[in-house]
mmCIF file of N, CA and C in Angstrom:
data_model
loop_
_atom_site.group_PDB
_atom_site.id
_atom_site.type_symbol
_atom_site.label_atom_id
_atom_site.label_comp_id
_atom_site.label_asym_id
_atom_site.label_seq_id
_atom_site.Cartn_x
_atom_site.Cartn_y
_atom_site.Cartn_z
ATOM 1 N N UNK F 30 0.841 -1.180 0.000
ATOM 2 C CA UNK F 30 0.000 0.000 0.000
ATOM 3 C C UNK F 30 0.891 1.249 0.000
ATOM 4 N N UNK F 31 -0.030 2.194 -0.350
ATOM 5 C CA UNK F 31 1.334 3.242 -0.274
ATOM 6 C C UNK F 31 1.245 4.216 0.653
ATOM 7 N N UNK F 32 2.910 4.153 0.999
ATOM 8 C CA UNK F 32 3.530 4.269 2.049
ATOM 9 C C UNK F 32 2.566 5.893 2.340
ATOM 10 N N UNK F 33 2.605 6.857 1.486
ATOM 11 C CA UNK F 33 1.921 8.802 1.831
ATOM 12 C C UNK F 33 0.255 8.537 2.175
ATOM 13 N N UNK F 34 0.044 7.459 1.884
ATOM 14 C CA UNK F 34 -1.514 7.268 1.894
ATOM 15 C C UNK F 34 -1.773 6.861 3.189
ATOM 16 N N UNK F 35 -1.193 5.694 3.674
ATOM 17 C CA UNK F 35 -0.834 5.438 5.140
ATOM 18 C C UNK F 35 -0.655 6.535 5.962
ATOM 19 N N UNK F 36 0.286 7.149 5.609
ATOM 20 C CA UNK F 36 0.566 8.402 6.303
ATOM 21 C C UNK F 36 -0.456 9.346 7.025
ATOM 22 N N UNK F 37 -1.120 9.872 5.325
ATOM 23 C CA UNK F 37 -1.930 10.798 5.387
ATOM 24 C C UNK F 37 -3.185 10.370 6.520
ATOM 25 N N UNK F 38 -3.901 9.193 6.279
ATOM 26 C CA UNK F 38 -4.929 8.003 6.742
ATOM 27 C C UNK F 38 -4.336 7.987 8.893
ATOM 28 N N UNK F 39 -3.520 8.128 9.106
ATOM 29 C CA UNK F 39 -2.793 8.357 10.398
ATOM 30 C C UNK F 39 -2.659 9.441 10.442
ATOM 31 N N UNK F 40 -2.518 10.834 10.161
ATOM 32 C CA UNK F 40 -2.780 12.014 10.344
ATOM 33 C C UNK F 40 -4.131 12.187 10.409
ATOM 34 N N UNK F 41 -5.388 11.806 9.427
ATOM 35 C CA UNK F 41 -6.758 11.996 9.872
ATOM 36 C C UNK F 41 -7.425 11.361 11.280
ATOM 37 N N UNK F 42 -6.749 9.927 11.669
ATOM 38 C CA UNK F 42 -7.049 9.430 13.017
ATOM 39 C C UNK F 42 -6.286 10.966 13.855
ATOM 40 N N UNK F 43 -5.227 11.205 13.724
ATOM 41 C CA UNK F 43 -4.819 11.936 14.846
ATOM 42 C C UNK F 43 -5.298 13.159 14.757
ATOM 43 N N UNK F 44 -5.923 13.864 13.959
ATOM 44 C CA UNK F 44 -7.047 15.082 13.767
ATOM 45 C C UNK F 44 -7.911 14.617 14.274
ATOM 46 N N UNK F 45 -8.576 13.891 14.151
ATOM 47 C CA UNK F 45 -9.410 13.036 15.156
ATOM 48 C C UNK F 45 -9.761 13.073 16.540
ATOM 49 N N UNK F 46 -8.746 12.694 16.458
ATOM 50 C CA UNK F 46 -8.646 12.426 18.409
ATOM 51 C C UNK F 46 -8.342 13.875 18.585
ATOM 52 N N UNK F 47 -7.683 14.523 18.021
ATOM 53 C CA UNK F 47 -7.205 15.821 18.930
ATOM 54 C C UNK F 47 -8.467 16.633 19.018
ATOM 55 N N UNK F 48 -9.024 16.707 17.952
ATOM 56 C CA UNK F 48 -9.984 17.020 18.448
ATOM 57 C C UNK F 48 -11.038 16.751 18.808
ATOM 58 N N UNK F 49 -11.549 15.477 19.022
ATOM 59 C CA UNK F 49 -12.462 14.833 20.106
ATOM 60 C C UNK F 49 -11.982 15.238 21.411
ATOM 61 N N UNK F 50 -10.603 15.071 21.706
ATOM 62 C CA UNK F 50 -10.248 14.944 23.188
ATOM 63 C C UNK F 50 -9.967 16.609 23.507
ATOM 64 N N UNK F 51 -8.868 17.108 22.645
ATOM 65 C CA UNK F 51 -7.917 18.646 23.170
ATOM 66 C C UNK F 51 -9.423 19.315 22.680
ATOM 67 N N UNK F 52 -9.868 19.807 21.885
ATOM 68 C CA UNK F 52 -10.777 20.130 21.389
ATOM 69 C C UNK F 52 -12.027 20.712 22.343
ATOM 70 N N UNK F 53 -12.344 19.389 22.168
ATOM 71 C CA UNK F 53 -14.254 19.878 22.415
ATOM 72 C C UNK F 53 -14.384 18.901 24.183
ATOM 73 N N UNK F 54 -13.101 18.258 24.589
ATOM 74 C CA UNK F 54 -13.296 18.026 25.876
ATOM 75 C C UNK F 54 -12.279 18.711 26.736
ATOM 76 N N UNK F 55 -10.963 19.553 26.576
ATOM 77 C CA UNK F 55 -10.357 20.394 26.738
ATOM 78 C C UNK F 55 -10.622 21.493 26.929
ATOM 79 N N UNK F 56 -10.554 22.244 25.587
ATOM 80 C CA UNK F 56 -10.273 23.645 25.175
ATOM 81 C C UNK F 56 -11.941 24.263 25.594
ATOM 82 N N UNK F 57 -12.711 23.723 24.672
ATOM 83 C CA UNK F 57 -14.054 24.157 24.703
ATOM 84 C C UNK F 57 -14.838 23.006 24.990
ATOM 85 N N UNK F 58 -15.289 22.372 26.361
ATOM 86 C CA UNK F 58 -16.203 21.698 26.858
ATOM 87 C C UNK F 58 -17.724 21.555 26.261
ATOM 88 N N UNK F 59 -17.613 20.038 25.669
ATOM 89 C CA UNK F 59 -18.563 20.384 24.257
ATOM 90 C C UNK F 59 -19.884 19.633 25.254
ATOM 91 N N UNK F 60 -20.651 20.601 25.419
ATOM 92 C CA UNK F 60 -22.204 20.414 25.909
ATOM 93 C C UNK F 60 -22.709 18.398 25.972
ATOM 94 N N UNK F 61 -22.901 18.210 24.761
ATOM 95 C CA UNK F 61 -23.224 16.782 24.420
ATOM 96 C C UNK F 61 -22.040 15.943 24.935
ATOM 97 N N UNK F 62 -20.818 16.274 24.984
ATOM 98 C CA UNK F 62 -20.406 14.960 25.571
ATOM 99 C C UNK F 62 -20.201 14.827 27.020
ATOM 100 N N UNK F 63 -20.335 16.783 27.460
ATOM 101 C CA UNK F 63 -20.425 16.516 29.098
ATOM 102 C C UNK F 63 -21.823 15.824 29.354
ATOM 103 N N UNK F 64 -22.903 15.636 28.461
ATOM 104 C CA UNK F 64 -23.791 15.319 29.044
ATOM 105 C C UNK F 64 -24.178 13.800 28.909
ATOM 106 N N UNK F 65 -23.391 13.192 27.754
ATOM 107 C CA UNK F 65 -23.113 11.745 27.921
ATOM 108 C C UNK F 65 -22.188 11.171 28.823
ATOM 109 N N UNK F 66 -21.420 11.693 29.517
ATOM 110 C CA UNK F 66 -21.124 11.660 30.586
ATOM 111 C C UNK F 66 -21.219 11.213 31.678
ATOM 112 N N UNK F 67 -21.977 12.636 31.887
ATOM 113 C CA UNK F 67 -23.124 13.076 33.278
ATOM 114 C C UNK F 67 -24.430 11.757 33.076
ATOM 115 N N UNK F 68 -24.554 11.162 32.252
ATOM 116 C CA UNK F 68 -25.664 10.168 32.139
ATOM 117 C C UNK F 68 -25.168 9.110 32.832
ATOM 118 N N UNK F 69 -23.853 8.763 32.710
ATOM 119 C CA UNK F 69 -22.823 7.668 33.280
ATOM 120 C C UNK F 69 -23.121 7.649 34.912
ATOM 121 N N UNK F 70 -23.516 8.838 35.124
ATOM 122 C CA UNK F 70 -23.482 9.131 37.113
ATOM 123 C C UNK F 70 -21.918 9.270 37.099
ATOM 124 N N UNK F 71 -21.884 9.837 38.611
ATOM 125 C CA UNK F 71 -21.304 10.474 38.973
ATOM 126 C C UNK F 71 -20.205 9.365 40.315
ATOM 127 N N UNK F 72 -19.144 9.462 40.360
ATOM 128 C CA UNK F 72 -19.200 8.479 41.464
ATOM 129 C C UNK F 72 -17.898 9.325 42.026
ATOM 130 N N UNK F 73 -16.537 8.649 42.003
ATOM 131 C CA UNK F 73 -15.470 9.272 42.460
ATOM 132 C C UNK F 73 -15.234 11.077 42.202
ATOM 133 N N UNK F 74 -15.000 10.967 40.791
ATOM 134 C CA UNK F 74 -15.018 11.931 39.869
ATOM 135 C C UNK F 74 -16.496 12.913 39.555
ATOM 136 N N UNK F 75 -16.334 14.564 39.449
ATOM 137 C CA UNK F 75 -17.467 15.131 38.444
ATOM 138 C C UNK F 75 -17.208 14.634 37.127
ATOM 139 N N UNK F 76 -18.367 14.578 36.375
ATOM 140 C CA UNK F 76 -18.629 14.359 35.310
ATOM 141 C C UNK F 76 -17.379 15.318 34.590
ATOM 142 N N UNK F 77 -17.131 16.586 34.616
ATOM 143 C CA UNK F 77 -16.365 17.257 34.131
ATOM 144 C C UNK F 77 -14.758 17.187 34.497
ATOM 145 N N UNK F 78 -14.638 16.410 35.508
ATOM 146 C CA UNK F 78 -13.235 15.651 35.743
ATOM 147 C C UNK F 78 -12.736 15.033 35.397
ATOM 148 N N UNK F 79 -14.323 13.909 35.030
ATOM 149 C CA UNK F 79 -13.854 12.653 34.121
ATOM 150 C C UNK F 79 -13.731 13.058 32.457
ATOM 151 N N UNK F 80 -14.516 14.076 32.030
ATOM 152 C CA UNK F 80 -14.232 14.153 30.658
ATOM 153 C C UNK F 80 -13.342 14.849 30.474
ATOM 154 N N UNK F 81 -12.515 15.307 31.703
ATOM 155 C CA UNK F 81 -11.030 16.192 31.430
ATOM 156 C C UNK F 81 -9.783 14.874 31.103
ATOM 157 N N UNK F 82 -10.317 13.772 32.329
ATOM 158 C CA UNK F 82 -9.270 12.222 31.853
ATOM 159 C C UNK F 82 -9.525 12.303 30.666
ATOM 160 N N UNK F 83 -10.798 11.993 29.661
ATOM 161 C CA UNK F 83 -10.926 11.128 29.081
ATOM 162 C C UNK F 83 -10.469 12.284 28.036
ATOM 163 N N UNK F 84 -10.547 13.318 27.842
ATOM 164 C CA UNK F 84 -9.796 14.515 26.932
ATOM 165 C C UNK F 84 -8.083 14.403 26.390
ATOM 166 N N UNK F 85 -7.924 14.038 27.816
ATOM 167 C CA UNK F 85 -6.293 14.199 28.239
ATOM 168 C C UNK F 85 -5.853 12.367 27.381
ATOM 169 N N UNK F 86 -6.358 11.687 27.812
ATOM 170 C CA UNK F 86 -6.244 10.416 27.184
ATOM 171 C C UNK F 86 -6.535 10.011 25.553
ATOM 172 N N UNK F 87 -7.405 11.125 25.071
ATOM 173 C CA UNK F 87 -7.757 11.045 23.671
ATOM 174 C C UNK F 87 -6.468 11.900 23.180
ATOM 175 N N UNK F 88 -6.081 12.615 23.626
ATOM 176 C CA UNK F 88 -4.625 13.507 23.287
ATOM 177 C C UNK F 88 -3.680 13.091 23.231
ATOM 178 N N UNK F 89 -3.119 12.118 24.535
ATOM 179 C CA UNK F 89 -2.422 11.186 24.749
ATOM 180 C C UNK F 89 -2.333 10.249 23.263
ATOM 181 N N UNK F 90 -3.890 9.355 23.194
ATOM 182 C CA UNK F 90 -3.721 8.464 21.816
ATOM 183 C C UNK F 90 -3.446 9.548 20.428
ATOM 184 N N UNK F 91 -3.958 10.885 20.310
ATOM 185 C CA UNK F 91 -3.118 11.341 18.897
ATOM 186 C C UNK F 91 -2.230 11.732 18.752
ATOM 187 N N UNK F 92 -1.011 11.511 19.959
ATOM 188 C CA UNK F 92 0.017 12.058 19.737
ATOM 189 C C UNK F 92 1.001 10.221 19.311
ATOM 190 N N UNK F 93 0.349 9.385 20.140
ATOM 191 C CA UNK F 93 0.794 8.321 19.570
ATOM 192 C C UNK F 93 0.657 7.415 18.303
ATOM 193 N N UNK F 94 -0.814 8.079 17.682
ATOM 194 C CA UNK F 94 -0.922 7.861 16.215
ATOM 195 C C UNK F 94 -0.079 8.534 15.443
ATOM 196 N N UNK F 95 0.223 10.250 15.519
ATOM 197 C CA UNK F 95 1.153 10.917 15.190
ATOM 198 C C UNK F 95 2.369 10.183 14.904
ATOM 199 N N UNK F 96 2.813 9.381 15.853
ATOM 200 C CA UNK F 96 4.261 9.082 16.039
ATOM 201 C C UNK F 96 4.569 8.039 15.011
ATOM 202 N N UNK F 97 3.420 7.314 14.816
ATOM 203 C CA UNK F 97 3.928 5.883 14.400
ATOM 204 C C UNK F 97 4.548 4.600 14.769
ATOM 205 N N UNK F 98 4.427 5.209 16.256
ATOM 206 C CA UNK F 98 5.254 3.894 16.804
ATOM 207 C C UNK F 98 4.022 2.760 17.600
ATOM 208 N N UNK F 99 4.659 1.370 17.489
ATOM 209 C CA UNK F 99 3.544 0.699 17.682
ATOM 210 C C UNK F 99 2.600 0.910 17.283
ATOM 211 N N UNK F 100 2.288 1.073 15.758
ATOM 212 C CA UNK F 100 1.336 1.150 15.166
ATOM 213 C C UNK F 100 0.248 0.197 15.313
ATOM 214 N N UNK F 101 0.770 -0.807 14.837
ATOM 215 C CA UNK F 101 -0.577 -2.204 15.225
ATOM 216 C C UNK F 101 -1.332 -2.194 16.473
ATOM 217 N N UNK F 102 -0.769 -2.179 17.499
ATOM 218 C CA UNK F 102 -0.721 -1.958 19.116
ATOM 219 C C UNK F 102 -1.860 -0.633 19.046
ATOM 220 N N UNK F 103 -1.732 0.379 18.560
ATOM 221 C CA UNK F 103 -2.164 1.647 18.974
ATOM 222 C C UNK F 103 -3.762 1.569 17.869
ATOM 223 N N UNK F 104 -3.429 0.904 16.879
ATOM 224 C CA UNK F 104 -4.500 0.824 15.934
ATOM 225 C C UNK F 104 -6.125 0.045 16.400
ATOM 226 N N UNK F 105 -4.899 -1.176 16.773
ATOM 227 C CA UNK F 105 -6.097 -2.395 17.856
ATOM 228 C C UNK F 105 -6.709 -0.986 18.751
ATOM 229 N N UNK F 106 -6.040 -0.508 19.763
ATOM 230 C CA UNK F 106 -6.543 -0.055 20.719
ATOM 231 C C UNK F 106 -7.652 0.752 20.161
ATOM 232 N N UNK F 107 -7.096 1.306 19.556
ATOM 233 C CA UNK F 107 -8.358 2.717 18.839
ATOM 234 C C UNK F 107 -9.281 2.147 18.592
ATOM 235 N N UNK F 108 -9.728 0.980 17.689
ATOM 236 C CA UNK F 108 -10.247 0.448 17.456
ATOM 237 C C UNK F 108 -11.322 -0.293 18.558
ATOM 238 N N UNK F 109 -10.730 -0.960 19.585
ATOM 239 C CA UNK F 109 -11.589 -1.051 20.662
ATOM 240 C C UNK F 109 -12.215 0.097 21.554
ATOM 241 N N UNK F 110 -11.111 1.057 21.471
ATOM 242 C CA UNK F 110 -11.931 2.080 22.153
ATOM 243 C C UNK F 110 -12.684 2.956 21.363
ATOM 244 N N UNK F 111 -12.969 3.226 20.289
ATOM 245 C CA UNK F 111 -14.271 3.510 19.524
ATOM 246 C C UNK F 111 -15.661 2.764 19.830
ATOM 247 N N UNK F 112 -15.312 1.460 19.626
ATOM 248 C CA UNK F 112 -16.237 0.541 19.688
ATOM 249 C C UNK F 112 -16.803 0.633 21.531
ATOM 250 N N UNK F 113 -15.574 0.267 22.643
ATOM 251 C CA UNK F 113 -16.397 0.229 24.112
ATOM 252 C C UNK F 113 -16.878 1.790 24.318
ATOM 253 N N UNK F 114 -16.471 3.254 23.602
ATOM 254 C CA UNK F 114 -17.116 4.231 24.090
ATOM 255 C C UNK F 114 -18.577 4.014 23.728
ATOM 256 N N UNK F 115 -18.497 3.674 22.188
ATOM 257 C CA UNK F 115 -20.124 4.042 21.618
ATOM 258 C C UNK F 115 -20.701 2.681 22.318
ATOM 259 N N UNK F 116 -20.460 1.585 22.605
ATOM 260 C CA UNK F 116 -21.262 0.953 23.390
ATOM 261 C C UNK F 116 -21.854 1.707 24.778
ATOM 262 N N UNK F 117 -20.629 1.840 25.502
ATOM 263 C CA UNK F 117 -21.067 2.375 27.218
ATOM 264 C C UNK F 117 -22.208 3.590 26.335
ATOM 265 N N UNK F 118 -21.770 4.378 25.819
ATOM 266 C CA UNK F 118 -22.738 5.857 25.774
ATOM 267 C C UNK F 118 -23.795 5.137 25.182
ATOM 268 N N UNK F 119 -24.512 4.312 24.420
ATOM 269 C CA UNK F 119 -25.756 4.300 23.748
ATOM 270 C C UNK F 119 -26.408 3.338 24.990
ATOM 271 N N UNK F 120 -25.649 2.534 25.345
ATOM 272 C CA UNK F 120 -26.243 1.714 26.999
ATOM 273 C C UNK F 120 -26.208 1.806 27.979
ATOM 274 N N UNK F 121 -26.036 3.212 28.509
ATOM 275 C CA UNK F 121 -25.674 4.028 29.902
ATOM 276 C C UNK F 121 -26.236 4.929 29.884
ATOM 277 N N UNK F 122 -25.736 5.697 29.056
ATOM 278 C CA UNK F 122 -25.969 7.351 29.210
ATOM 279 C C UNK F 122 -27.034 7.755 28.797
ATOM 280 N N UNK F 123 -27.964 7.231 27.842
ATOM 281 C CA UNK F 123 -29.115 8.048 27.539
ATOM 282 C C UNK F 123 -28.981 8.917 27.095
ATOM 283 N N UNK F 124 -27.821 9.720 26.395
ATOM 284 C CA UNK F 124 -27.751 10.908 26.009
ATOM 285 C C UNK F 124 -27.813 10.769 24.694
ATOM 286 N N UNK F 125 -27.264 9.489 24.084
ATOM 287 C CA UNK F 125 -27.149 9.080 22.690
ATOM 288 C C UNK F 125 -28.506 9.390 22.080
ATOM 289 N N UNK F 126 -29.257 10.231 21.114
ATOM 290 C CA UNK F 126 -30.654 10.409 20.808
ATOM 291 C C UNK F 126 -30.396 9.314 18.985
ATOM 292 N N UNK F 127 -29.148 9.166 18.333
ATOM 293 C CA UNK F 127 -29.456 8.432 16.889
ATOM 294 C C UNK F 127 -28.116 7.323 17.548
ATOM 295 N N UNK F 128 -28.125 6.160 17.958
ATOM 296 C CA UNK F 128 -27.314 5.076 18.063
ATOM 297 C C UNK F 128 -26.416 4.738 16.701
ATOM 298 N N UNK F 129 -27.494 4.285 15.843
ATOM 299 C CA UNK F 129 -27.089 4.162 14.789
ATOM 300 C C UNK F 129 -26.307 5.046 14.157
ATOM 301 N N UNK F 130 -26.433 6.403 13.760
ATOM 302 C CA UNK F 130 -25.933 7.209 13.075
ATOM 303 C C UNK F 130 -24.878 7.478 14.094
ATOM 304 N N UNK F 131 -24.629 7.567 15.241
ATOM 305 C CA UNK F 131 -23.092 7.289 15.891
ATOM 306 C C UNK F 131 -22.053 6.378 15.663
ATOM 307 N N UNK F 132 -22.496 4.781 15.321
ATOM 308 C CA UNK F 132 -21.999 4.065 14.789
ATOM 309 C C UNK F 132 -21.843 4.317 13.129
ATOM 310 N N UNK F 133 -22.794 4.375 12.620
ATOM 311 C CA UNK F 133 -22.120 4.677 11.030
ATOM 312 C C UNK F 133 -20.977 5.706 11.240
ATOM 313 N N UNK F 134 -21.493 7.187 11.636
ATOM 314 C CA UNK F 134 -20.341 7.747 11.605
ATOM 315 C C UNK F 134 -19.185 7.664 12.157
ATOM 316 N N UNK F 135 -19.028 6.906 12.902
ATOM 317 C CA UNK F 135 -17.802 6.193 13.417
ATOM 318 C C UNK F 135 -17.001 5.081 12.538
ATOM 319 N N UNK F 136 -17.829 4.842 11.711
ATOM 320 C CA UNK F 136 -17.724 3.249 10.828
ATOM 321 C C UNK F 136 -15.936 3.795 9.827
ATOM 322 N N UNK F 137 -16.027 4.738 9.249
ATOM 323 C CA UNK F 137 -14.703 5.666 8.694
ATOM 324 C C UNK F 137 -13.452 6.125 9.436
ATOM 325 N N UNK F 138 -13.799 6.050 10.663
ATOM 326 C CA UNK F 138 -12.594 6.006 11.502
ATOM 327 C C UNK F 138 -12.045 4.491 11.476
ATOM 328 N N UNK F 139 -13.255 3.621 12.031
ATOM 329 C CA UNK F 139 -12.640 2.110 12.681
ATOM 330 C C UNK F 139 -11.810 1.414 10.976
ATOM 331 N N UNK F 140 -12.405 1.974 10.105
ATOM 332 C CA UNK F 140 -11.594 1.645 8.723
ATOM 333 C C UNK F 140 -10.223 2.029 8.727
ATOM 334 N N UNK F 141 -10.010 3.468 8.505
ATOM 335 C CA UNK F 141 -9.101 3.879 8.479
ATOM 336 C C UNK F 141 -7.651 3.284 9.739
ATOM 337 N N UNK F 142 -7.514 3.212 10.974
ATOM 338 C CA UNK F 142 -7.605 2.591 11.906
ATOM 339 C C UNK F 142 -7.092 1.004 11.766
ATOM 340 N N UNK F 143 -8.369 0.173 11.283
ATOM 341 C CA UNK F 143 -7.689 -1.121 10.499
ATOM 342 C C UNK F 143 -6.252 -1.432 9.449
ATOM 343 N N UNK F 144 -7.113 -0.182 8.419
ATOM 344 C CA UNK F 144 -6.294 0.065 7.283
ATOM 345 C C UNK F 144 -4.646 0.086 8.162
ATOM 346 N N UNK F 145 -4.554 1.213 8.715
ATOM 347 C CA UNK F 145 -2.899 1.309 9.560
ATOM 348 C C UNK F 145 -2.269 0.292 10.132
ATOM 349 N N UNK F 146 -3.580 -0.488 10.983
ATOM 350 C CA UNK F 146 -2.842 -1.258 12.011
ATOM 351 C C UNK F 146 -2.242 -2.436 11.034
ATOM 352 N N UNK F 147 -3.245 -2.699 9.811
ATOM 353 C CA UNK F 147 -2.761 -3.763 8.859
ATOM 354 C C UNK F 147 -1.784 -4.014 7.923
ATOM 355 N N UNK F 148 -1.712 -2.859 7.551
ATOM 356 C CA UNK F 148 -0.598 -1.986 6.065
ATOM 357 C C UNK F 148 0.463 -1.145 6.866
ATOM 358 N N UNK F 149 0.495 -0.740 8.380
ATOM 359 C CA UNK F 149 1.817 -0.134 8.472
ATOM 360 C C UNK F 149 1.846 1.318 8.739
ATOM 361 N N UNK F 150 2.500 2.213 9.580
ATOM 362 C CA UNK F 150 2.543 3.609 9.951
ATOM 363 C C UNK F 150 2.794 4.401 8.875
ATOM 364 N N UNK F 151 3.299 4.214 7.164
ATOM 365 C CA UNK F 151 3.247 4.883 6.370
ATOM 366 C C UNK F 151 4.706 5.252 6.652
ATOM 367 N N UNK F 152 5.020 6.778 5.983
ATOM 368 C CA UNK F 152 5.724 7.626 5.916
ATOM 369 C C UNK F 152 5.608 8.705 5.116
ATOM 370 N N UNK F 153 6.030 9.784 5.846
ATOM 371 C CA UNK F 153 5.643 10.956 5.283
ATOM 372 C C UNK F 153 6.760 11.430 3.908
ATOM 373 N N UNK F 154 6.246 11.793 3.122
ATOM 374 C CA UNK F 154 6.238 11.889 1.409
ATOM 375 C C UNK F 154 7.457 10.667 1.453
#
């Protein structure tokens, strides 16, 4: 496969995450996901504590897609953790209002994602 396409395909996961996590659970605290959240209850952590982890941890994974290292390793993971978030949120939280259309639109990440972990971290040009 080729090697810039890989590349590029691992730069869109890590646009991704940065901004799922630095983004809209960071920078600007995005309404809908504090409130899928907050559906989770509350236990140790505020809801807004925990989506500061889970911000900080989505940042964490695009700086390691970025990198390329342990690609396979980091690809699997993404991959499961796409899949156990949109599970917990559509069977917990109640906040999820289209299940489905969370999963489709998710369906282009978990590809892309595969694509890497299968074909390789690429390289840039």
């Amino acid at each position: 496969m080729n090697p810039g396409l890989l590349f590029f395909l691992r730069l869109v996961l890590c646009l991704n995450w940065l901004y799922q996590g630095l983004y809209l659970k960071l920078i600007k605290v995005d309404k809908h996901h504090l409130d899928v959240v907050k559906g989770l209850g509350e236990g140790i952590l505020s809801a807004q504590q925990f989506l500061w982890i889970i911000g900080i941890g989505e940042t964490v994974l695009a700086i390691g897609i970025l990198s390329g290292l342990y690609y396979r390793f980091v690809s699997w993971f993404q991959i499961g953790l796409i899949l156990l978030m949109n599970i917990i949120g559509i069977l917990f939280s109640g906040a999820i209002e289209a299940p489905l259309g969370l999963l489709i639109t998710n369906l282009p990440l978990l590809c892309c994602a595969y694509i890497v972990g299968e074909y390789g971290p690429g390289k840039f040009l």
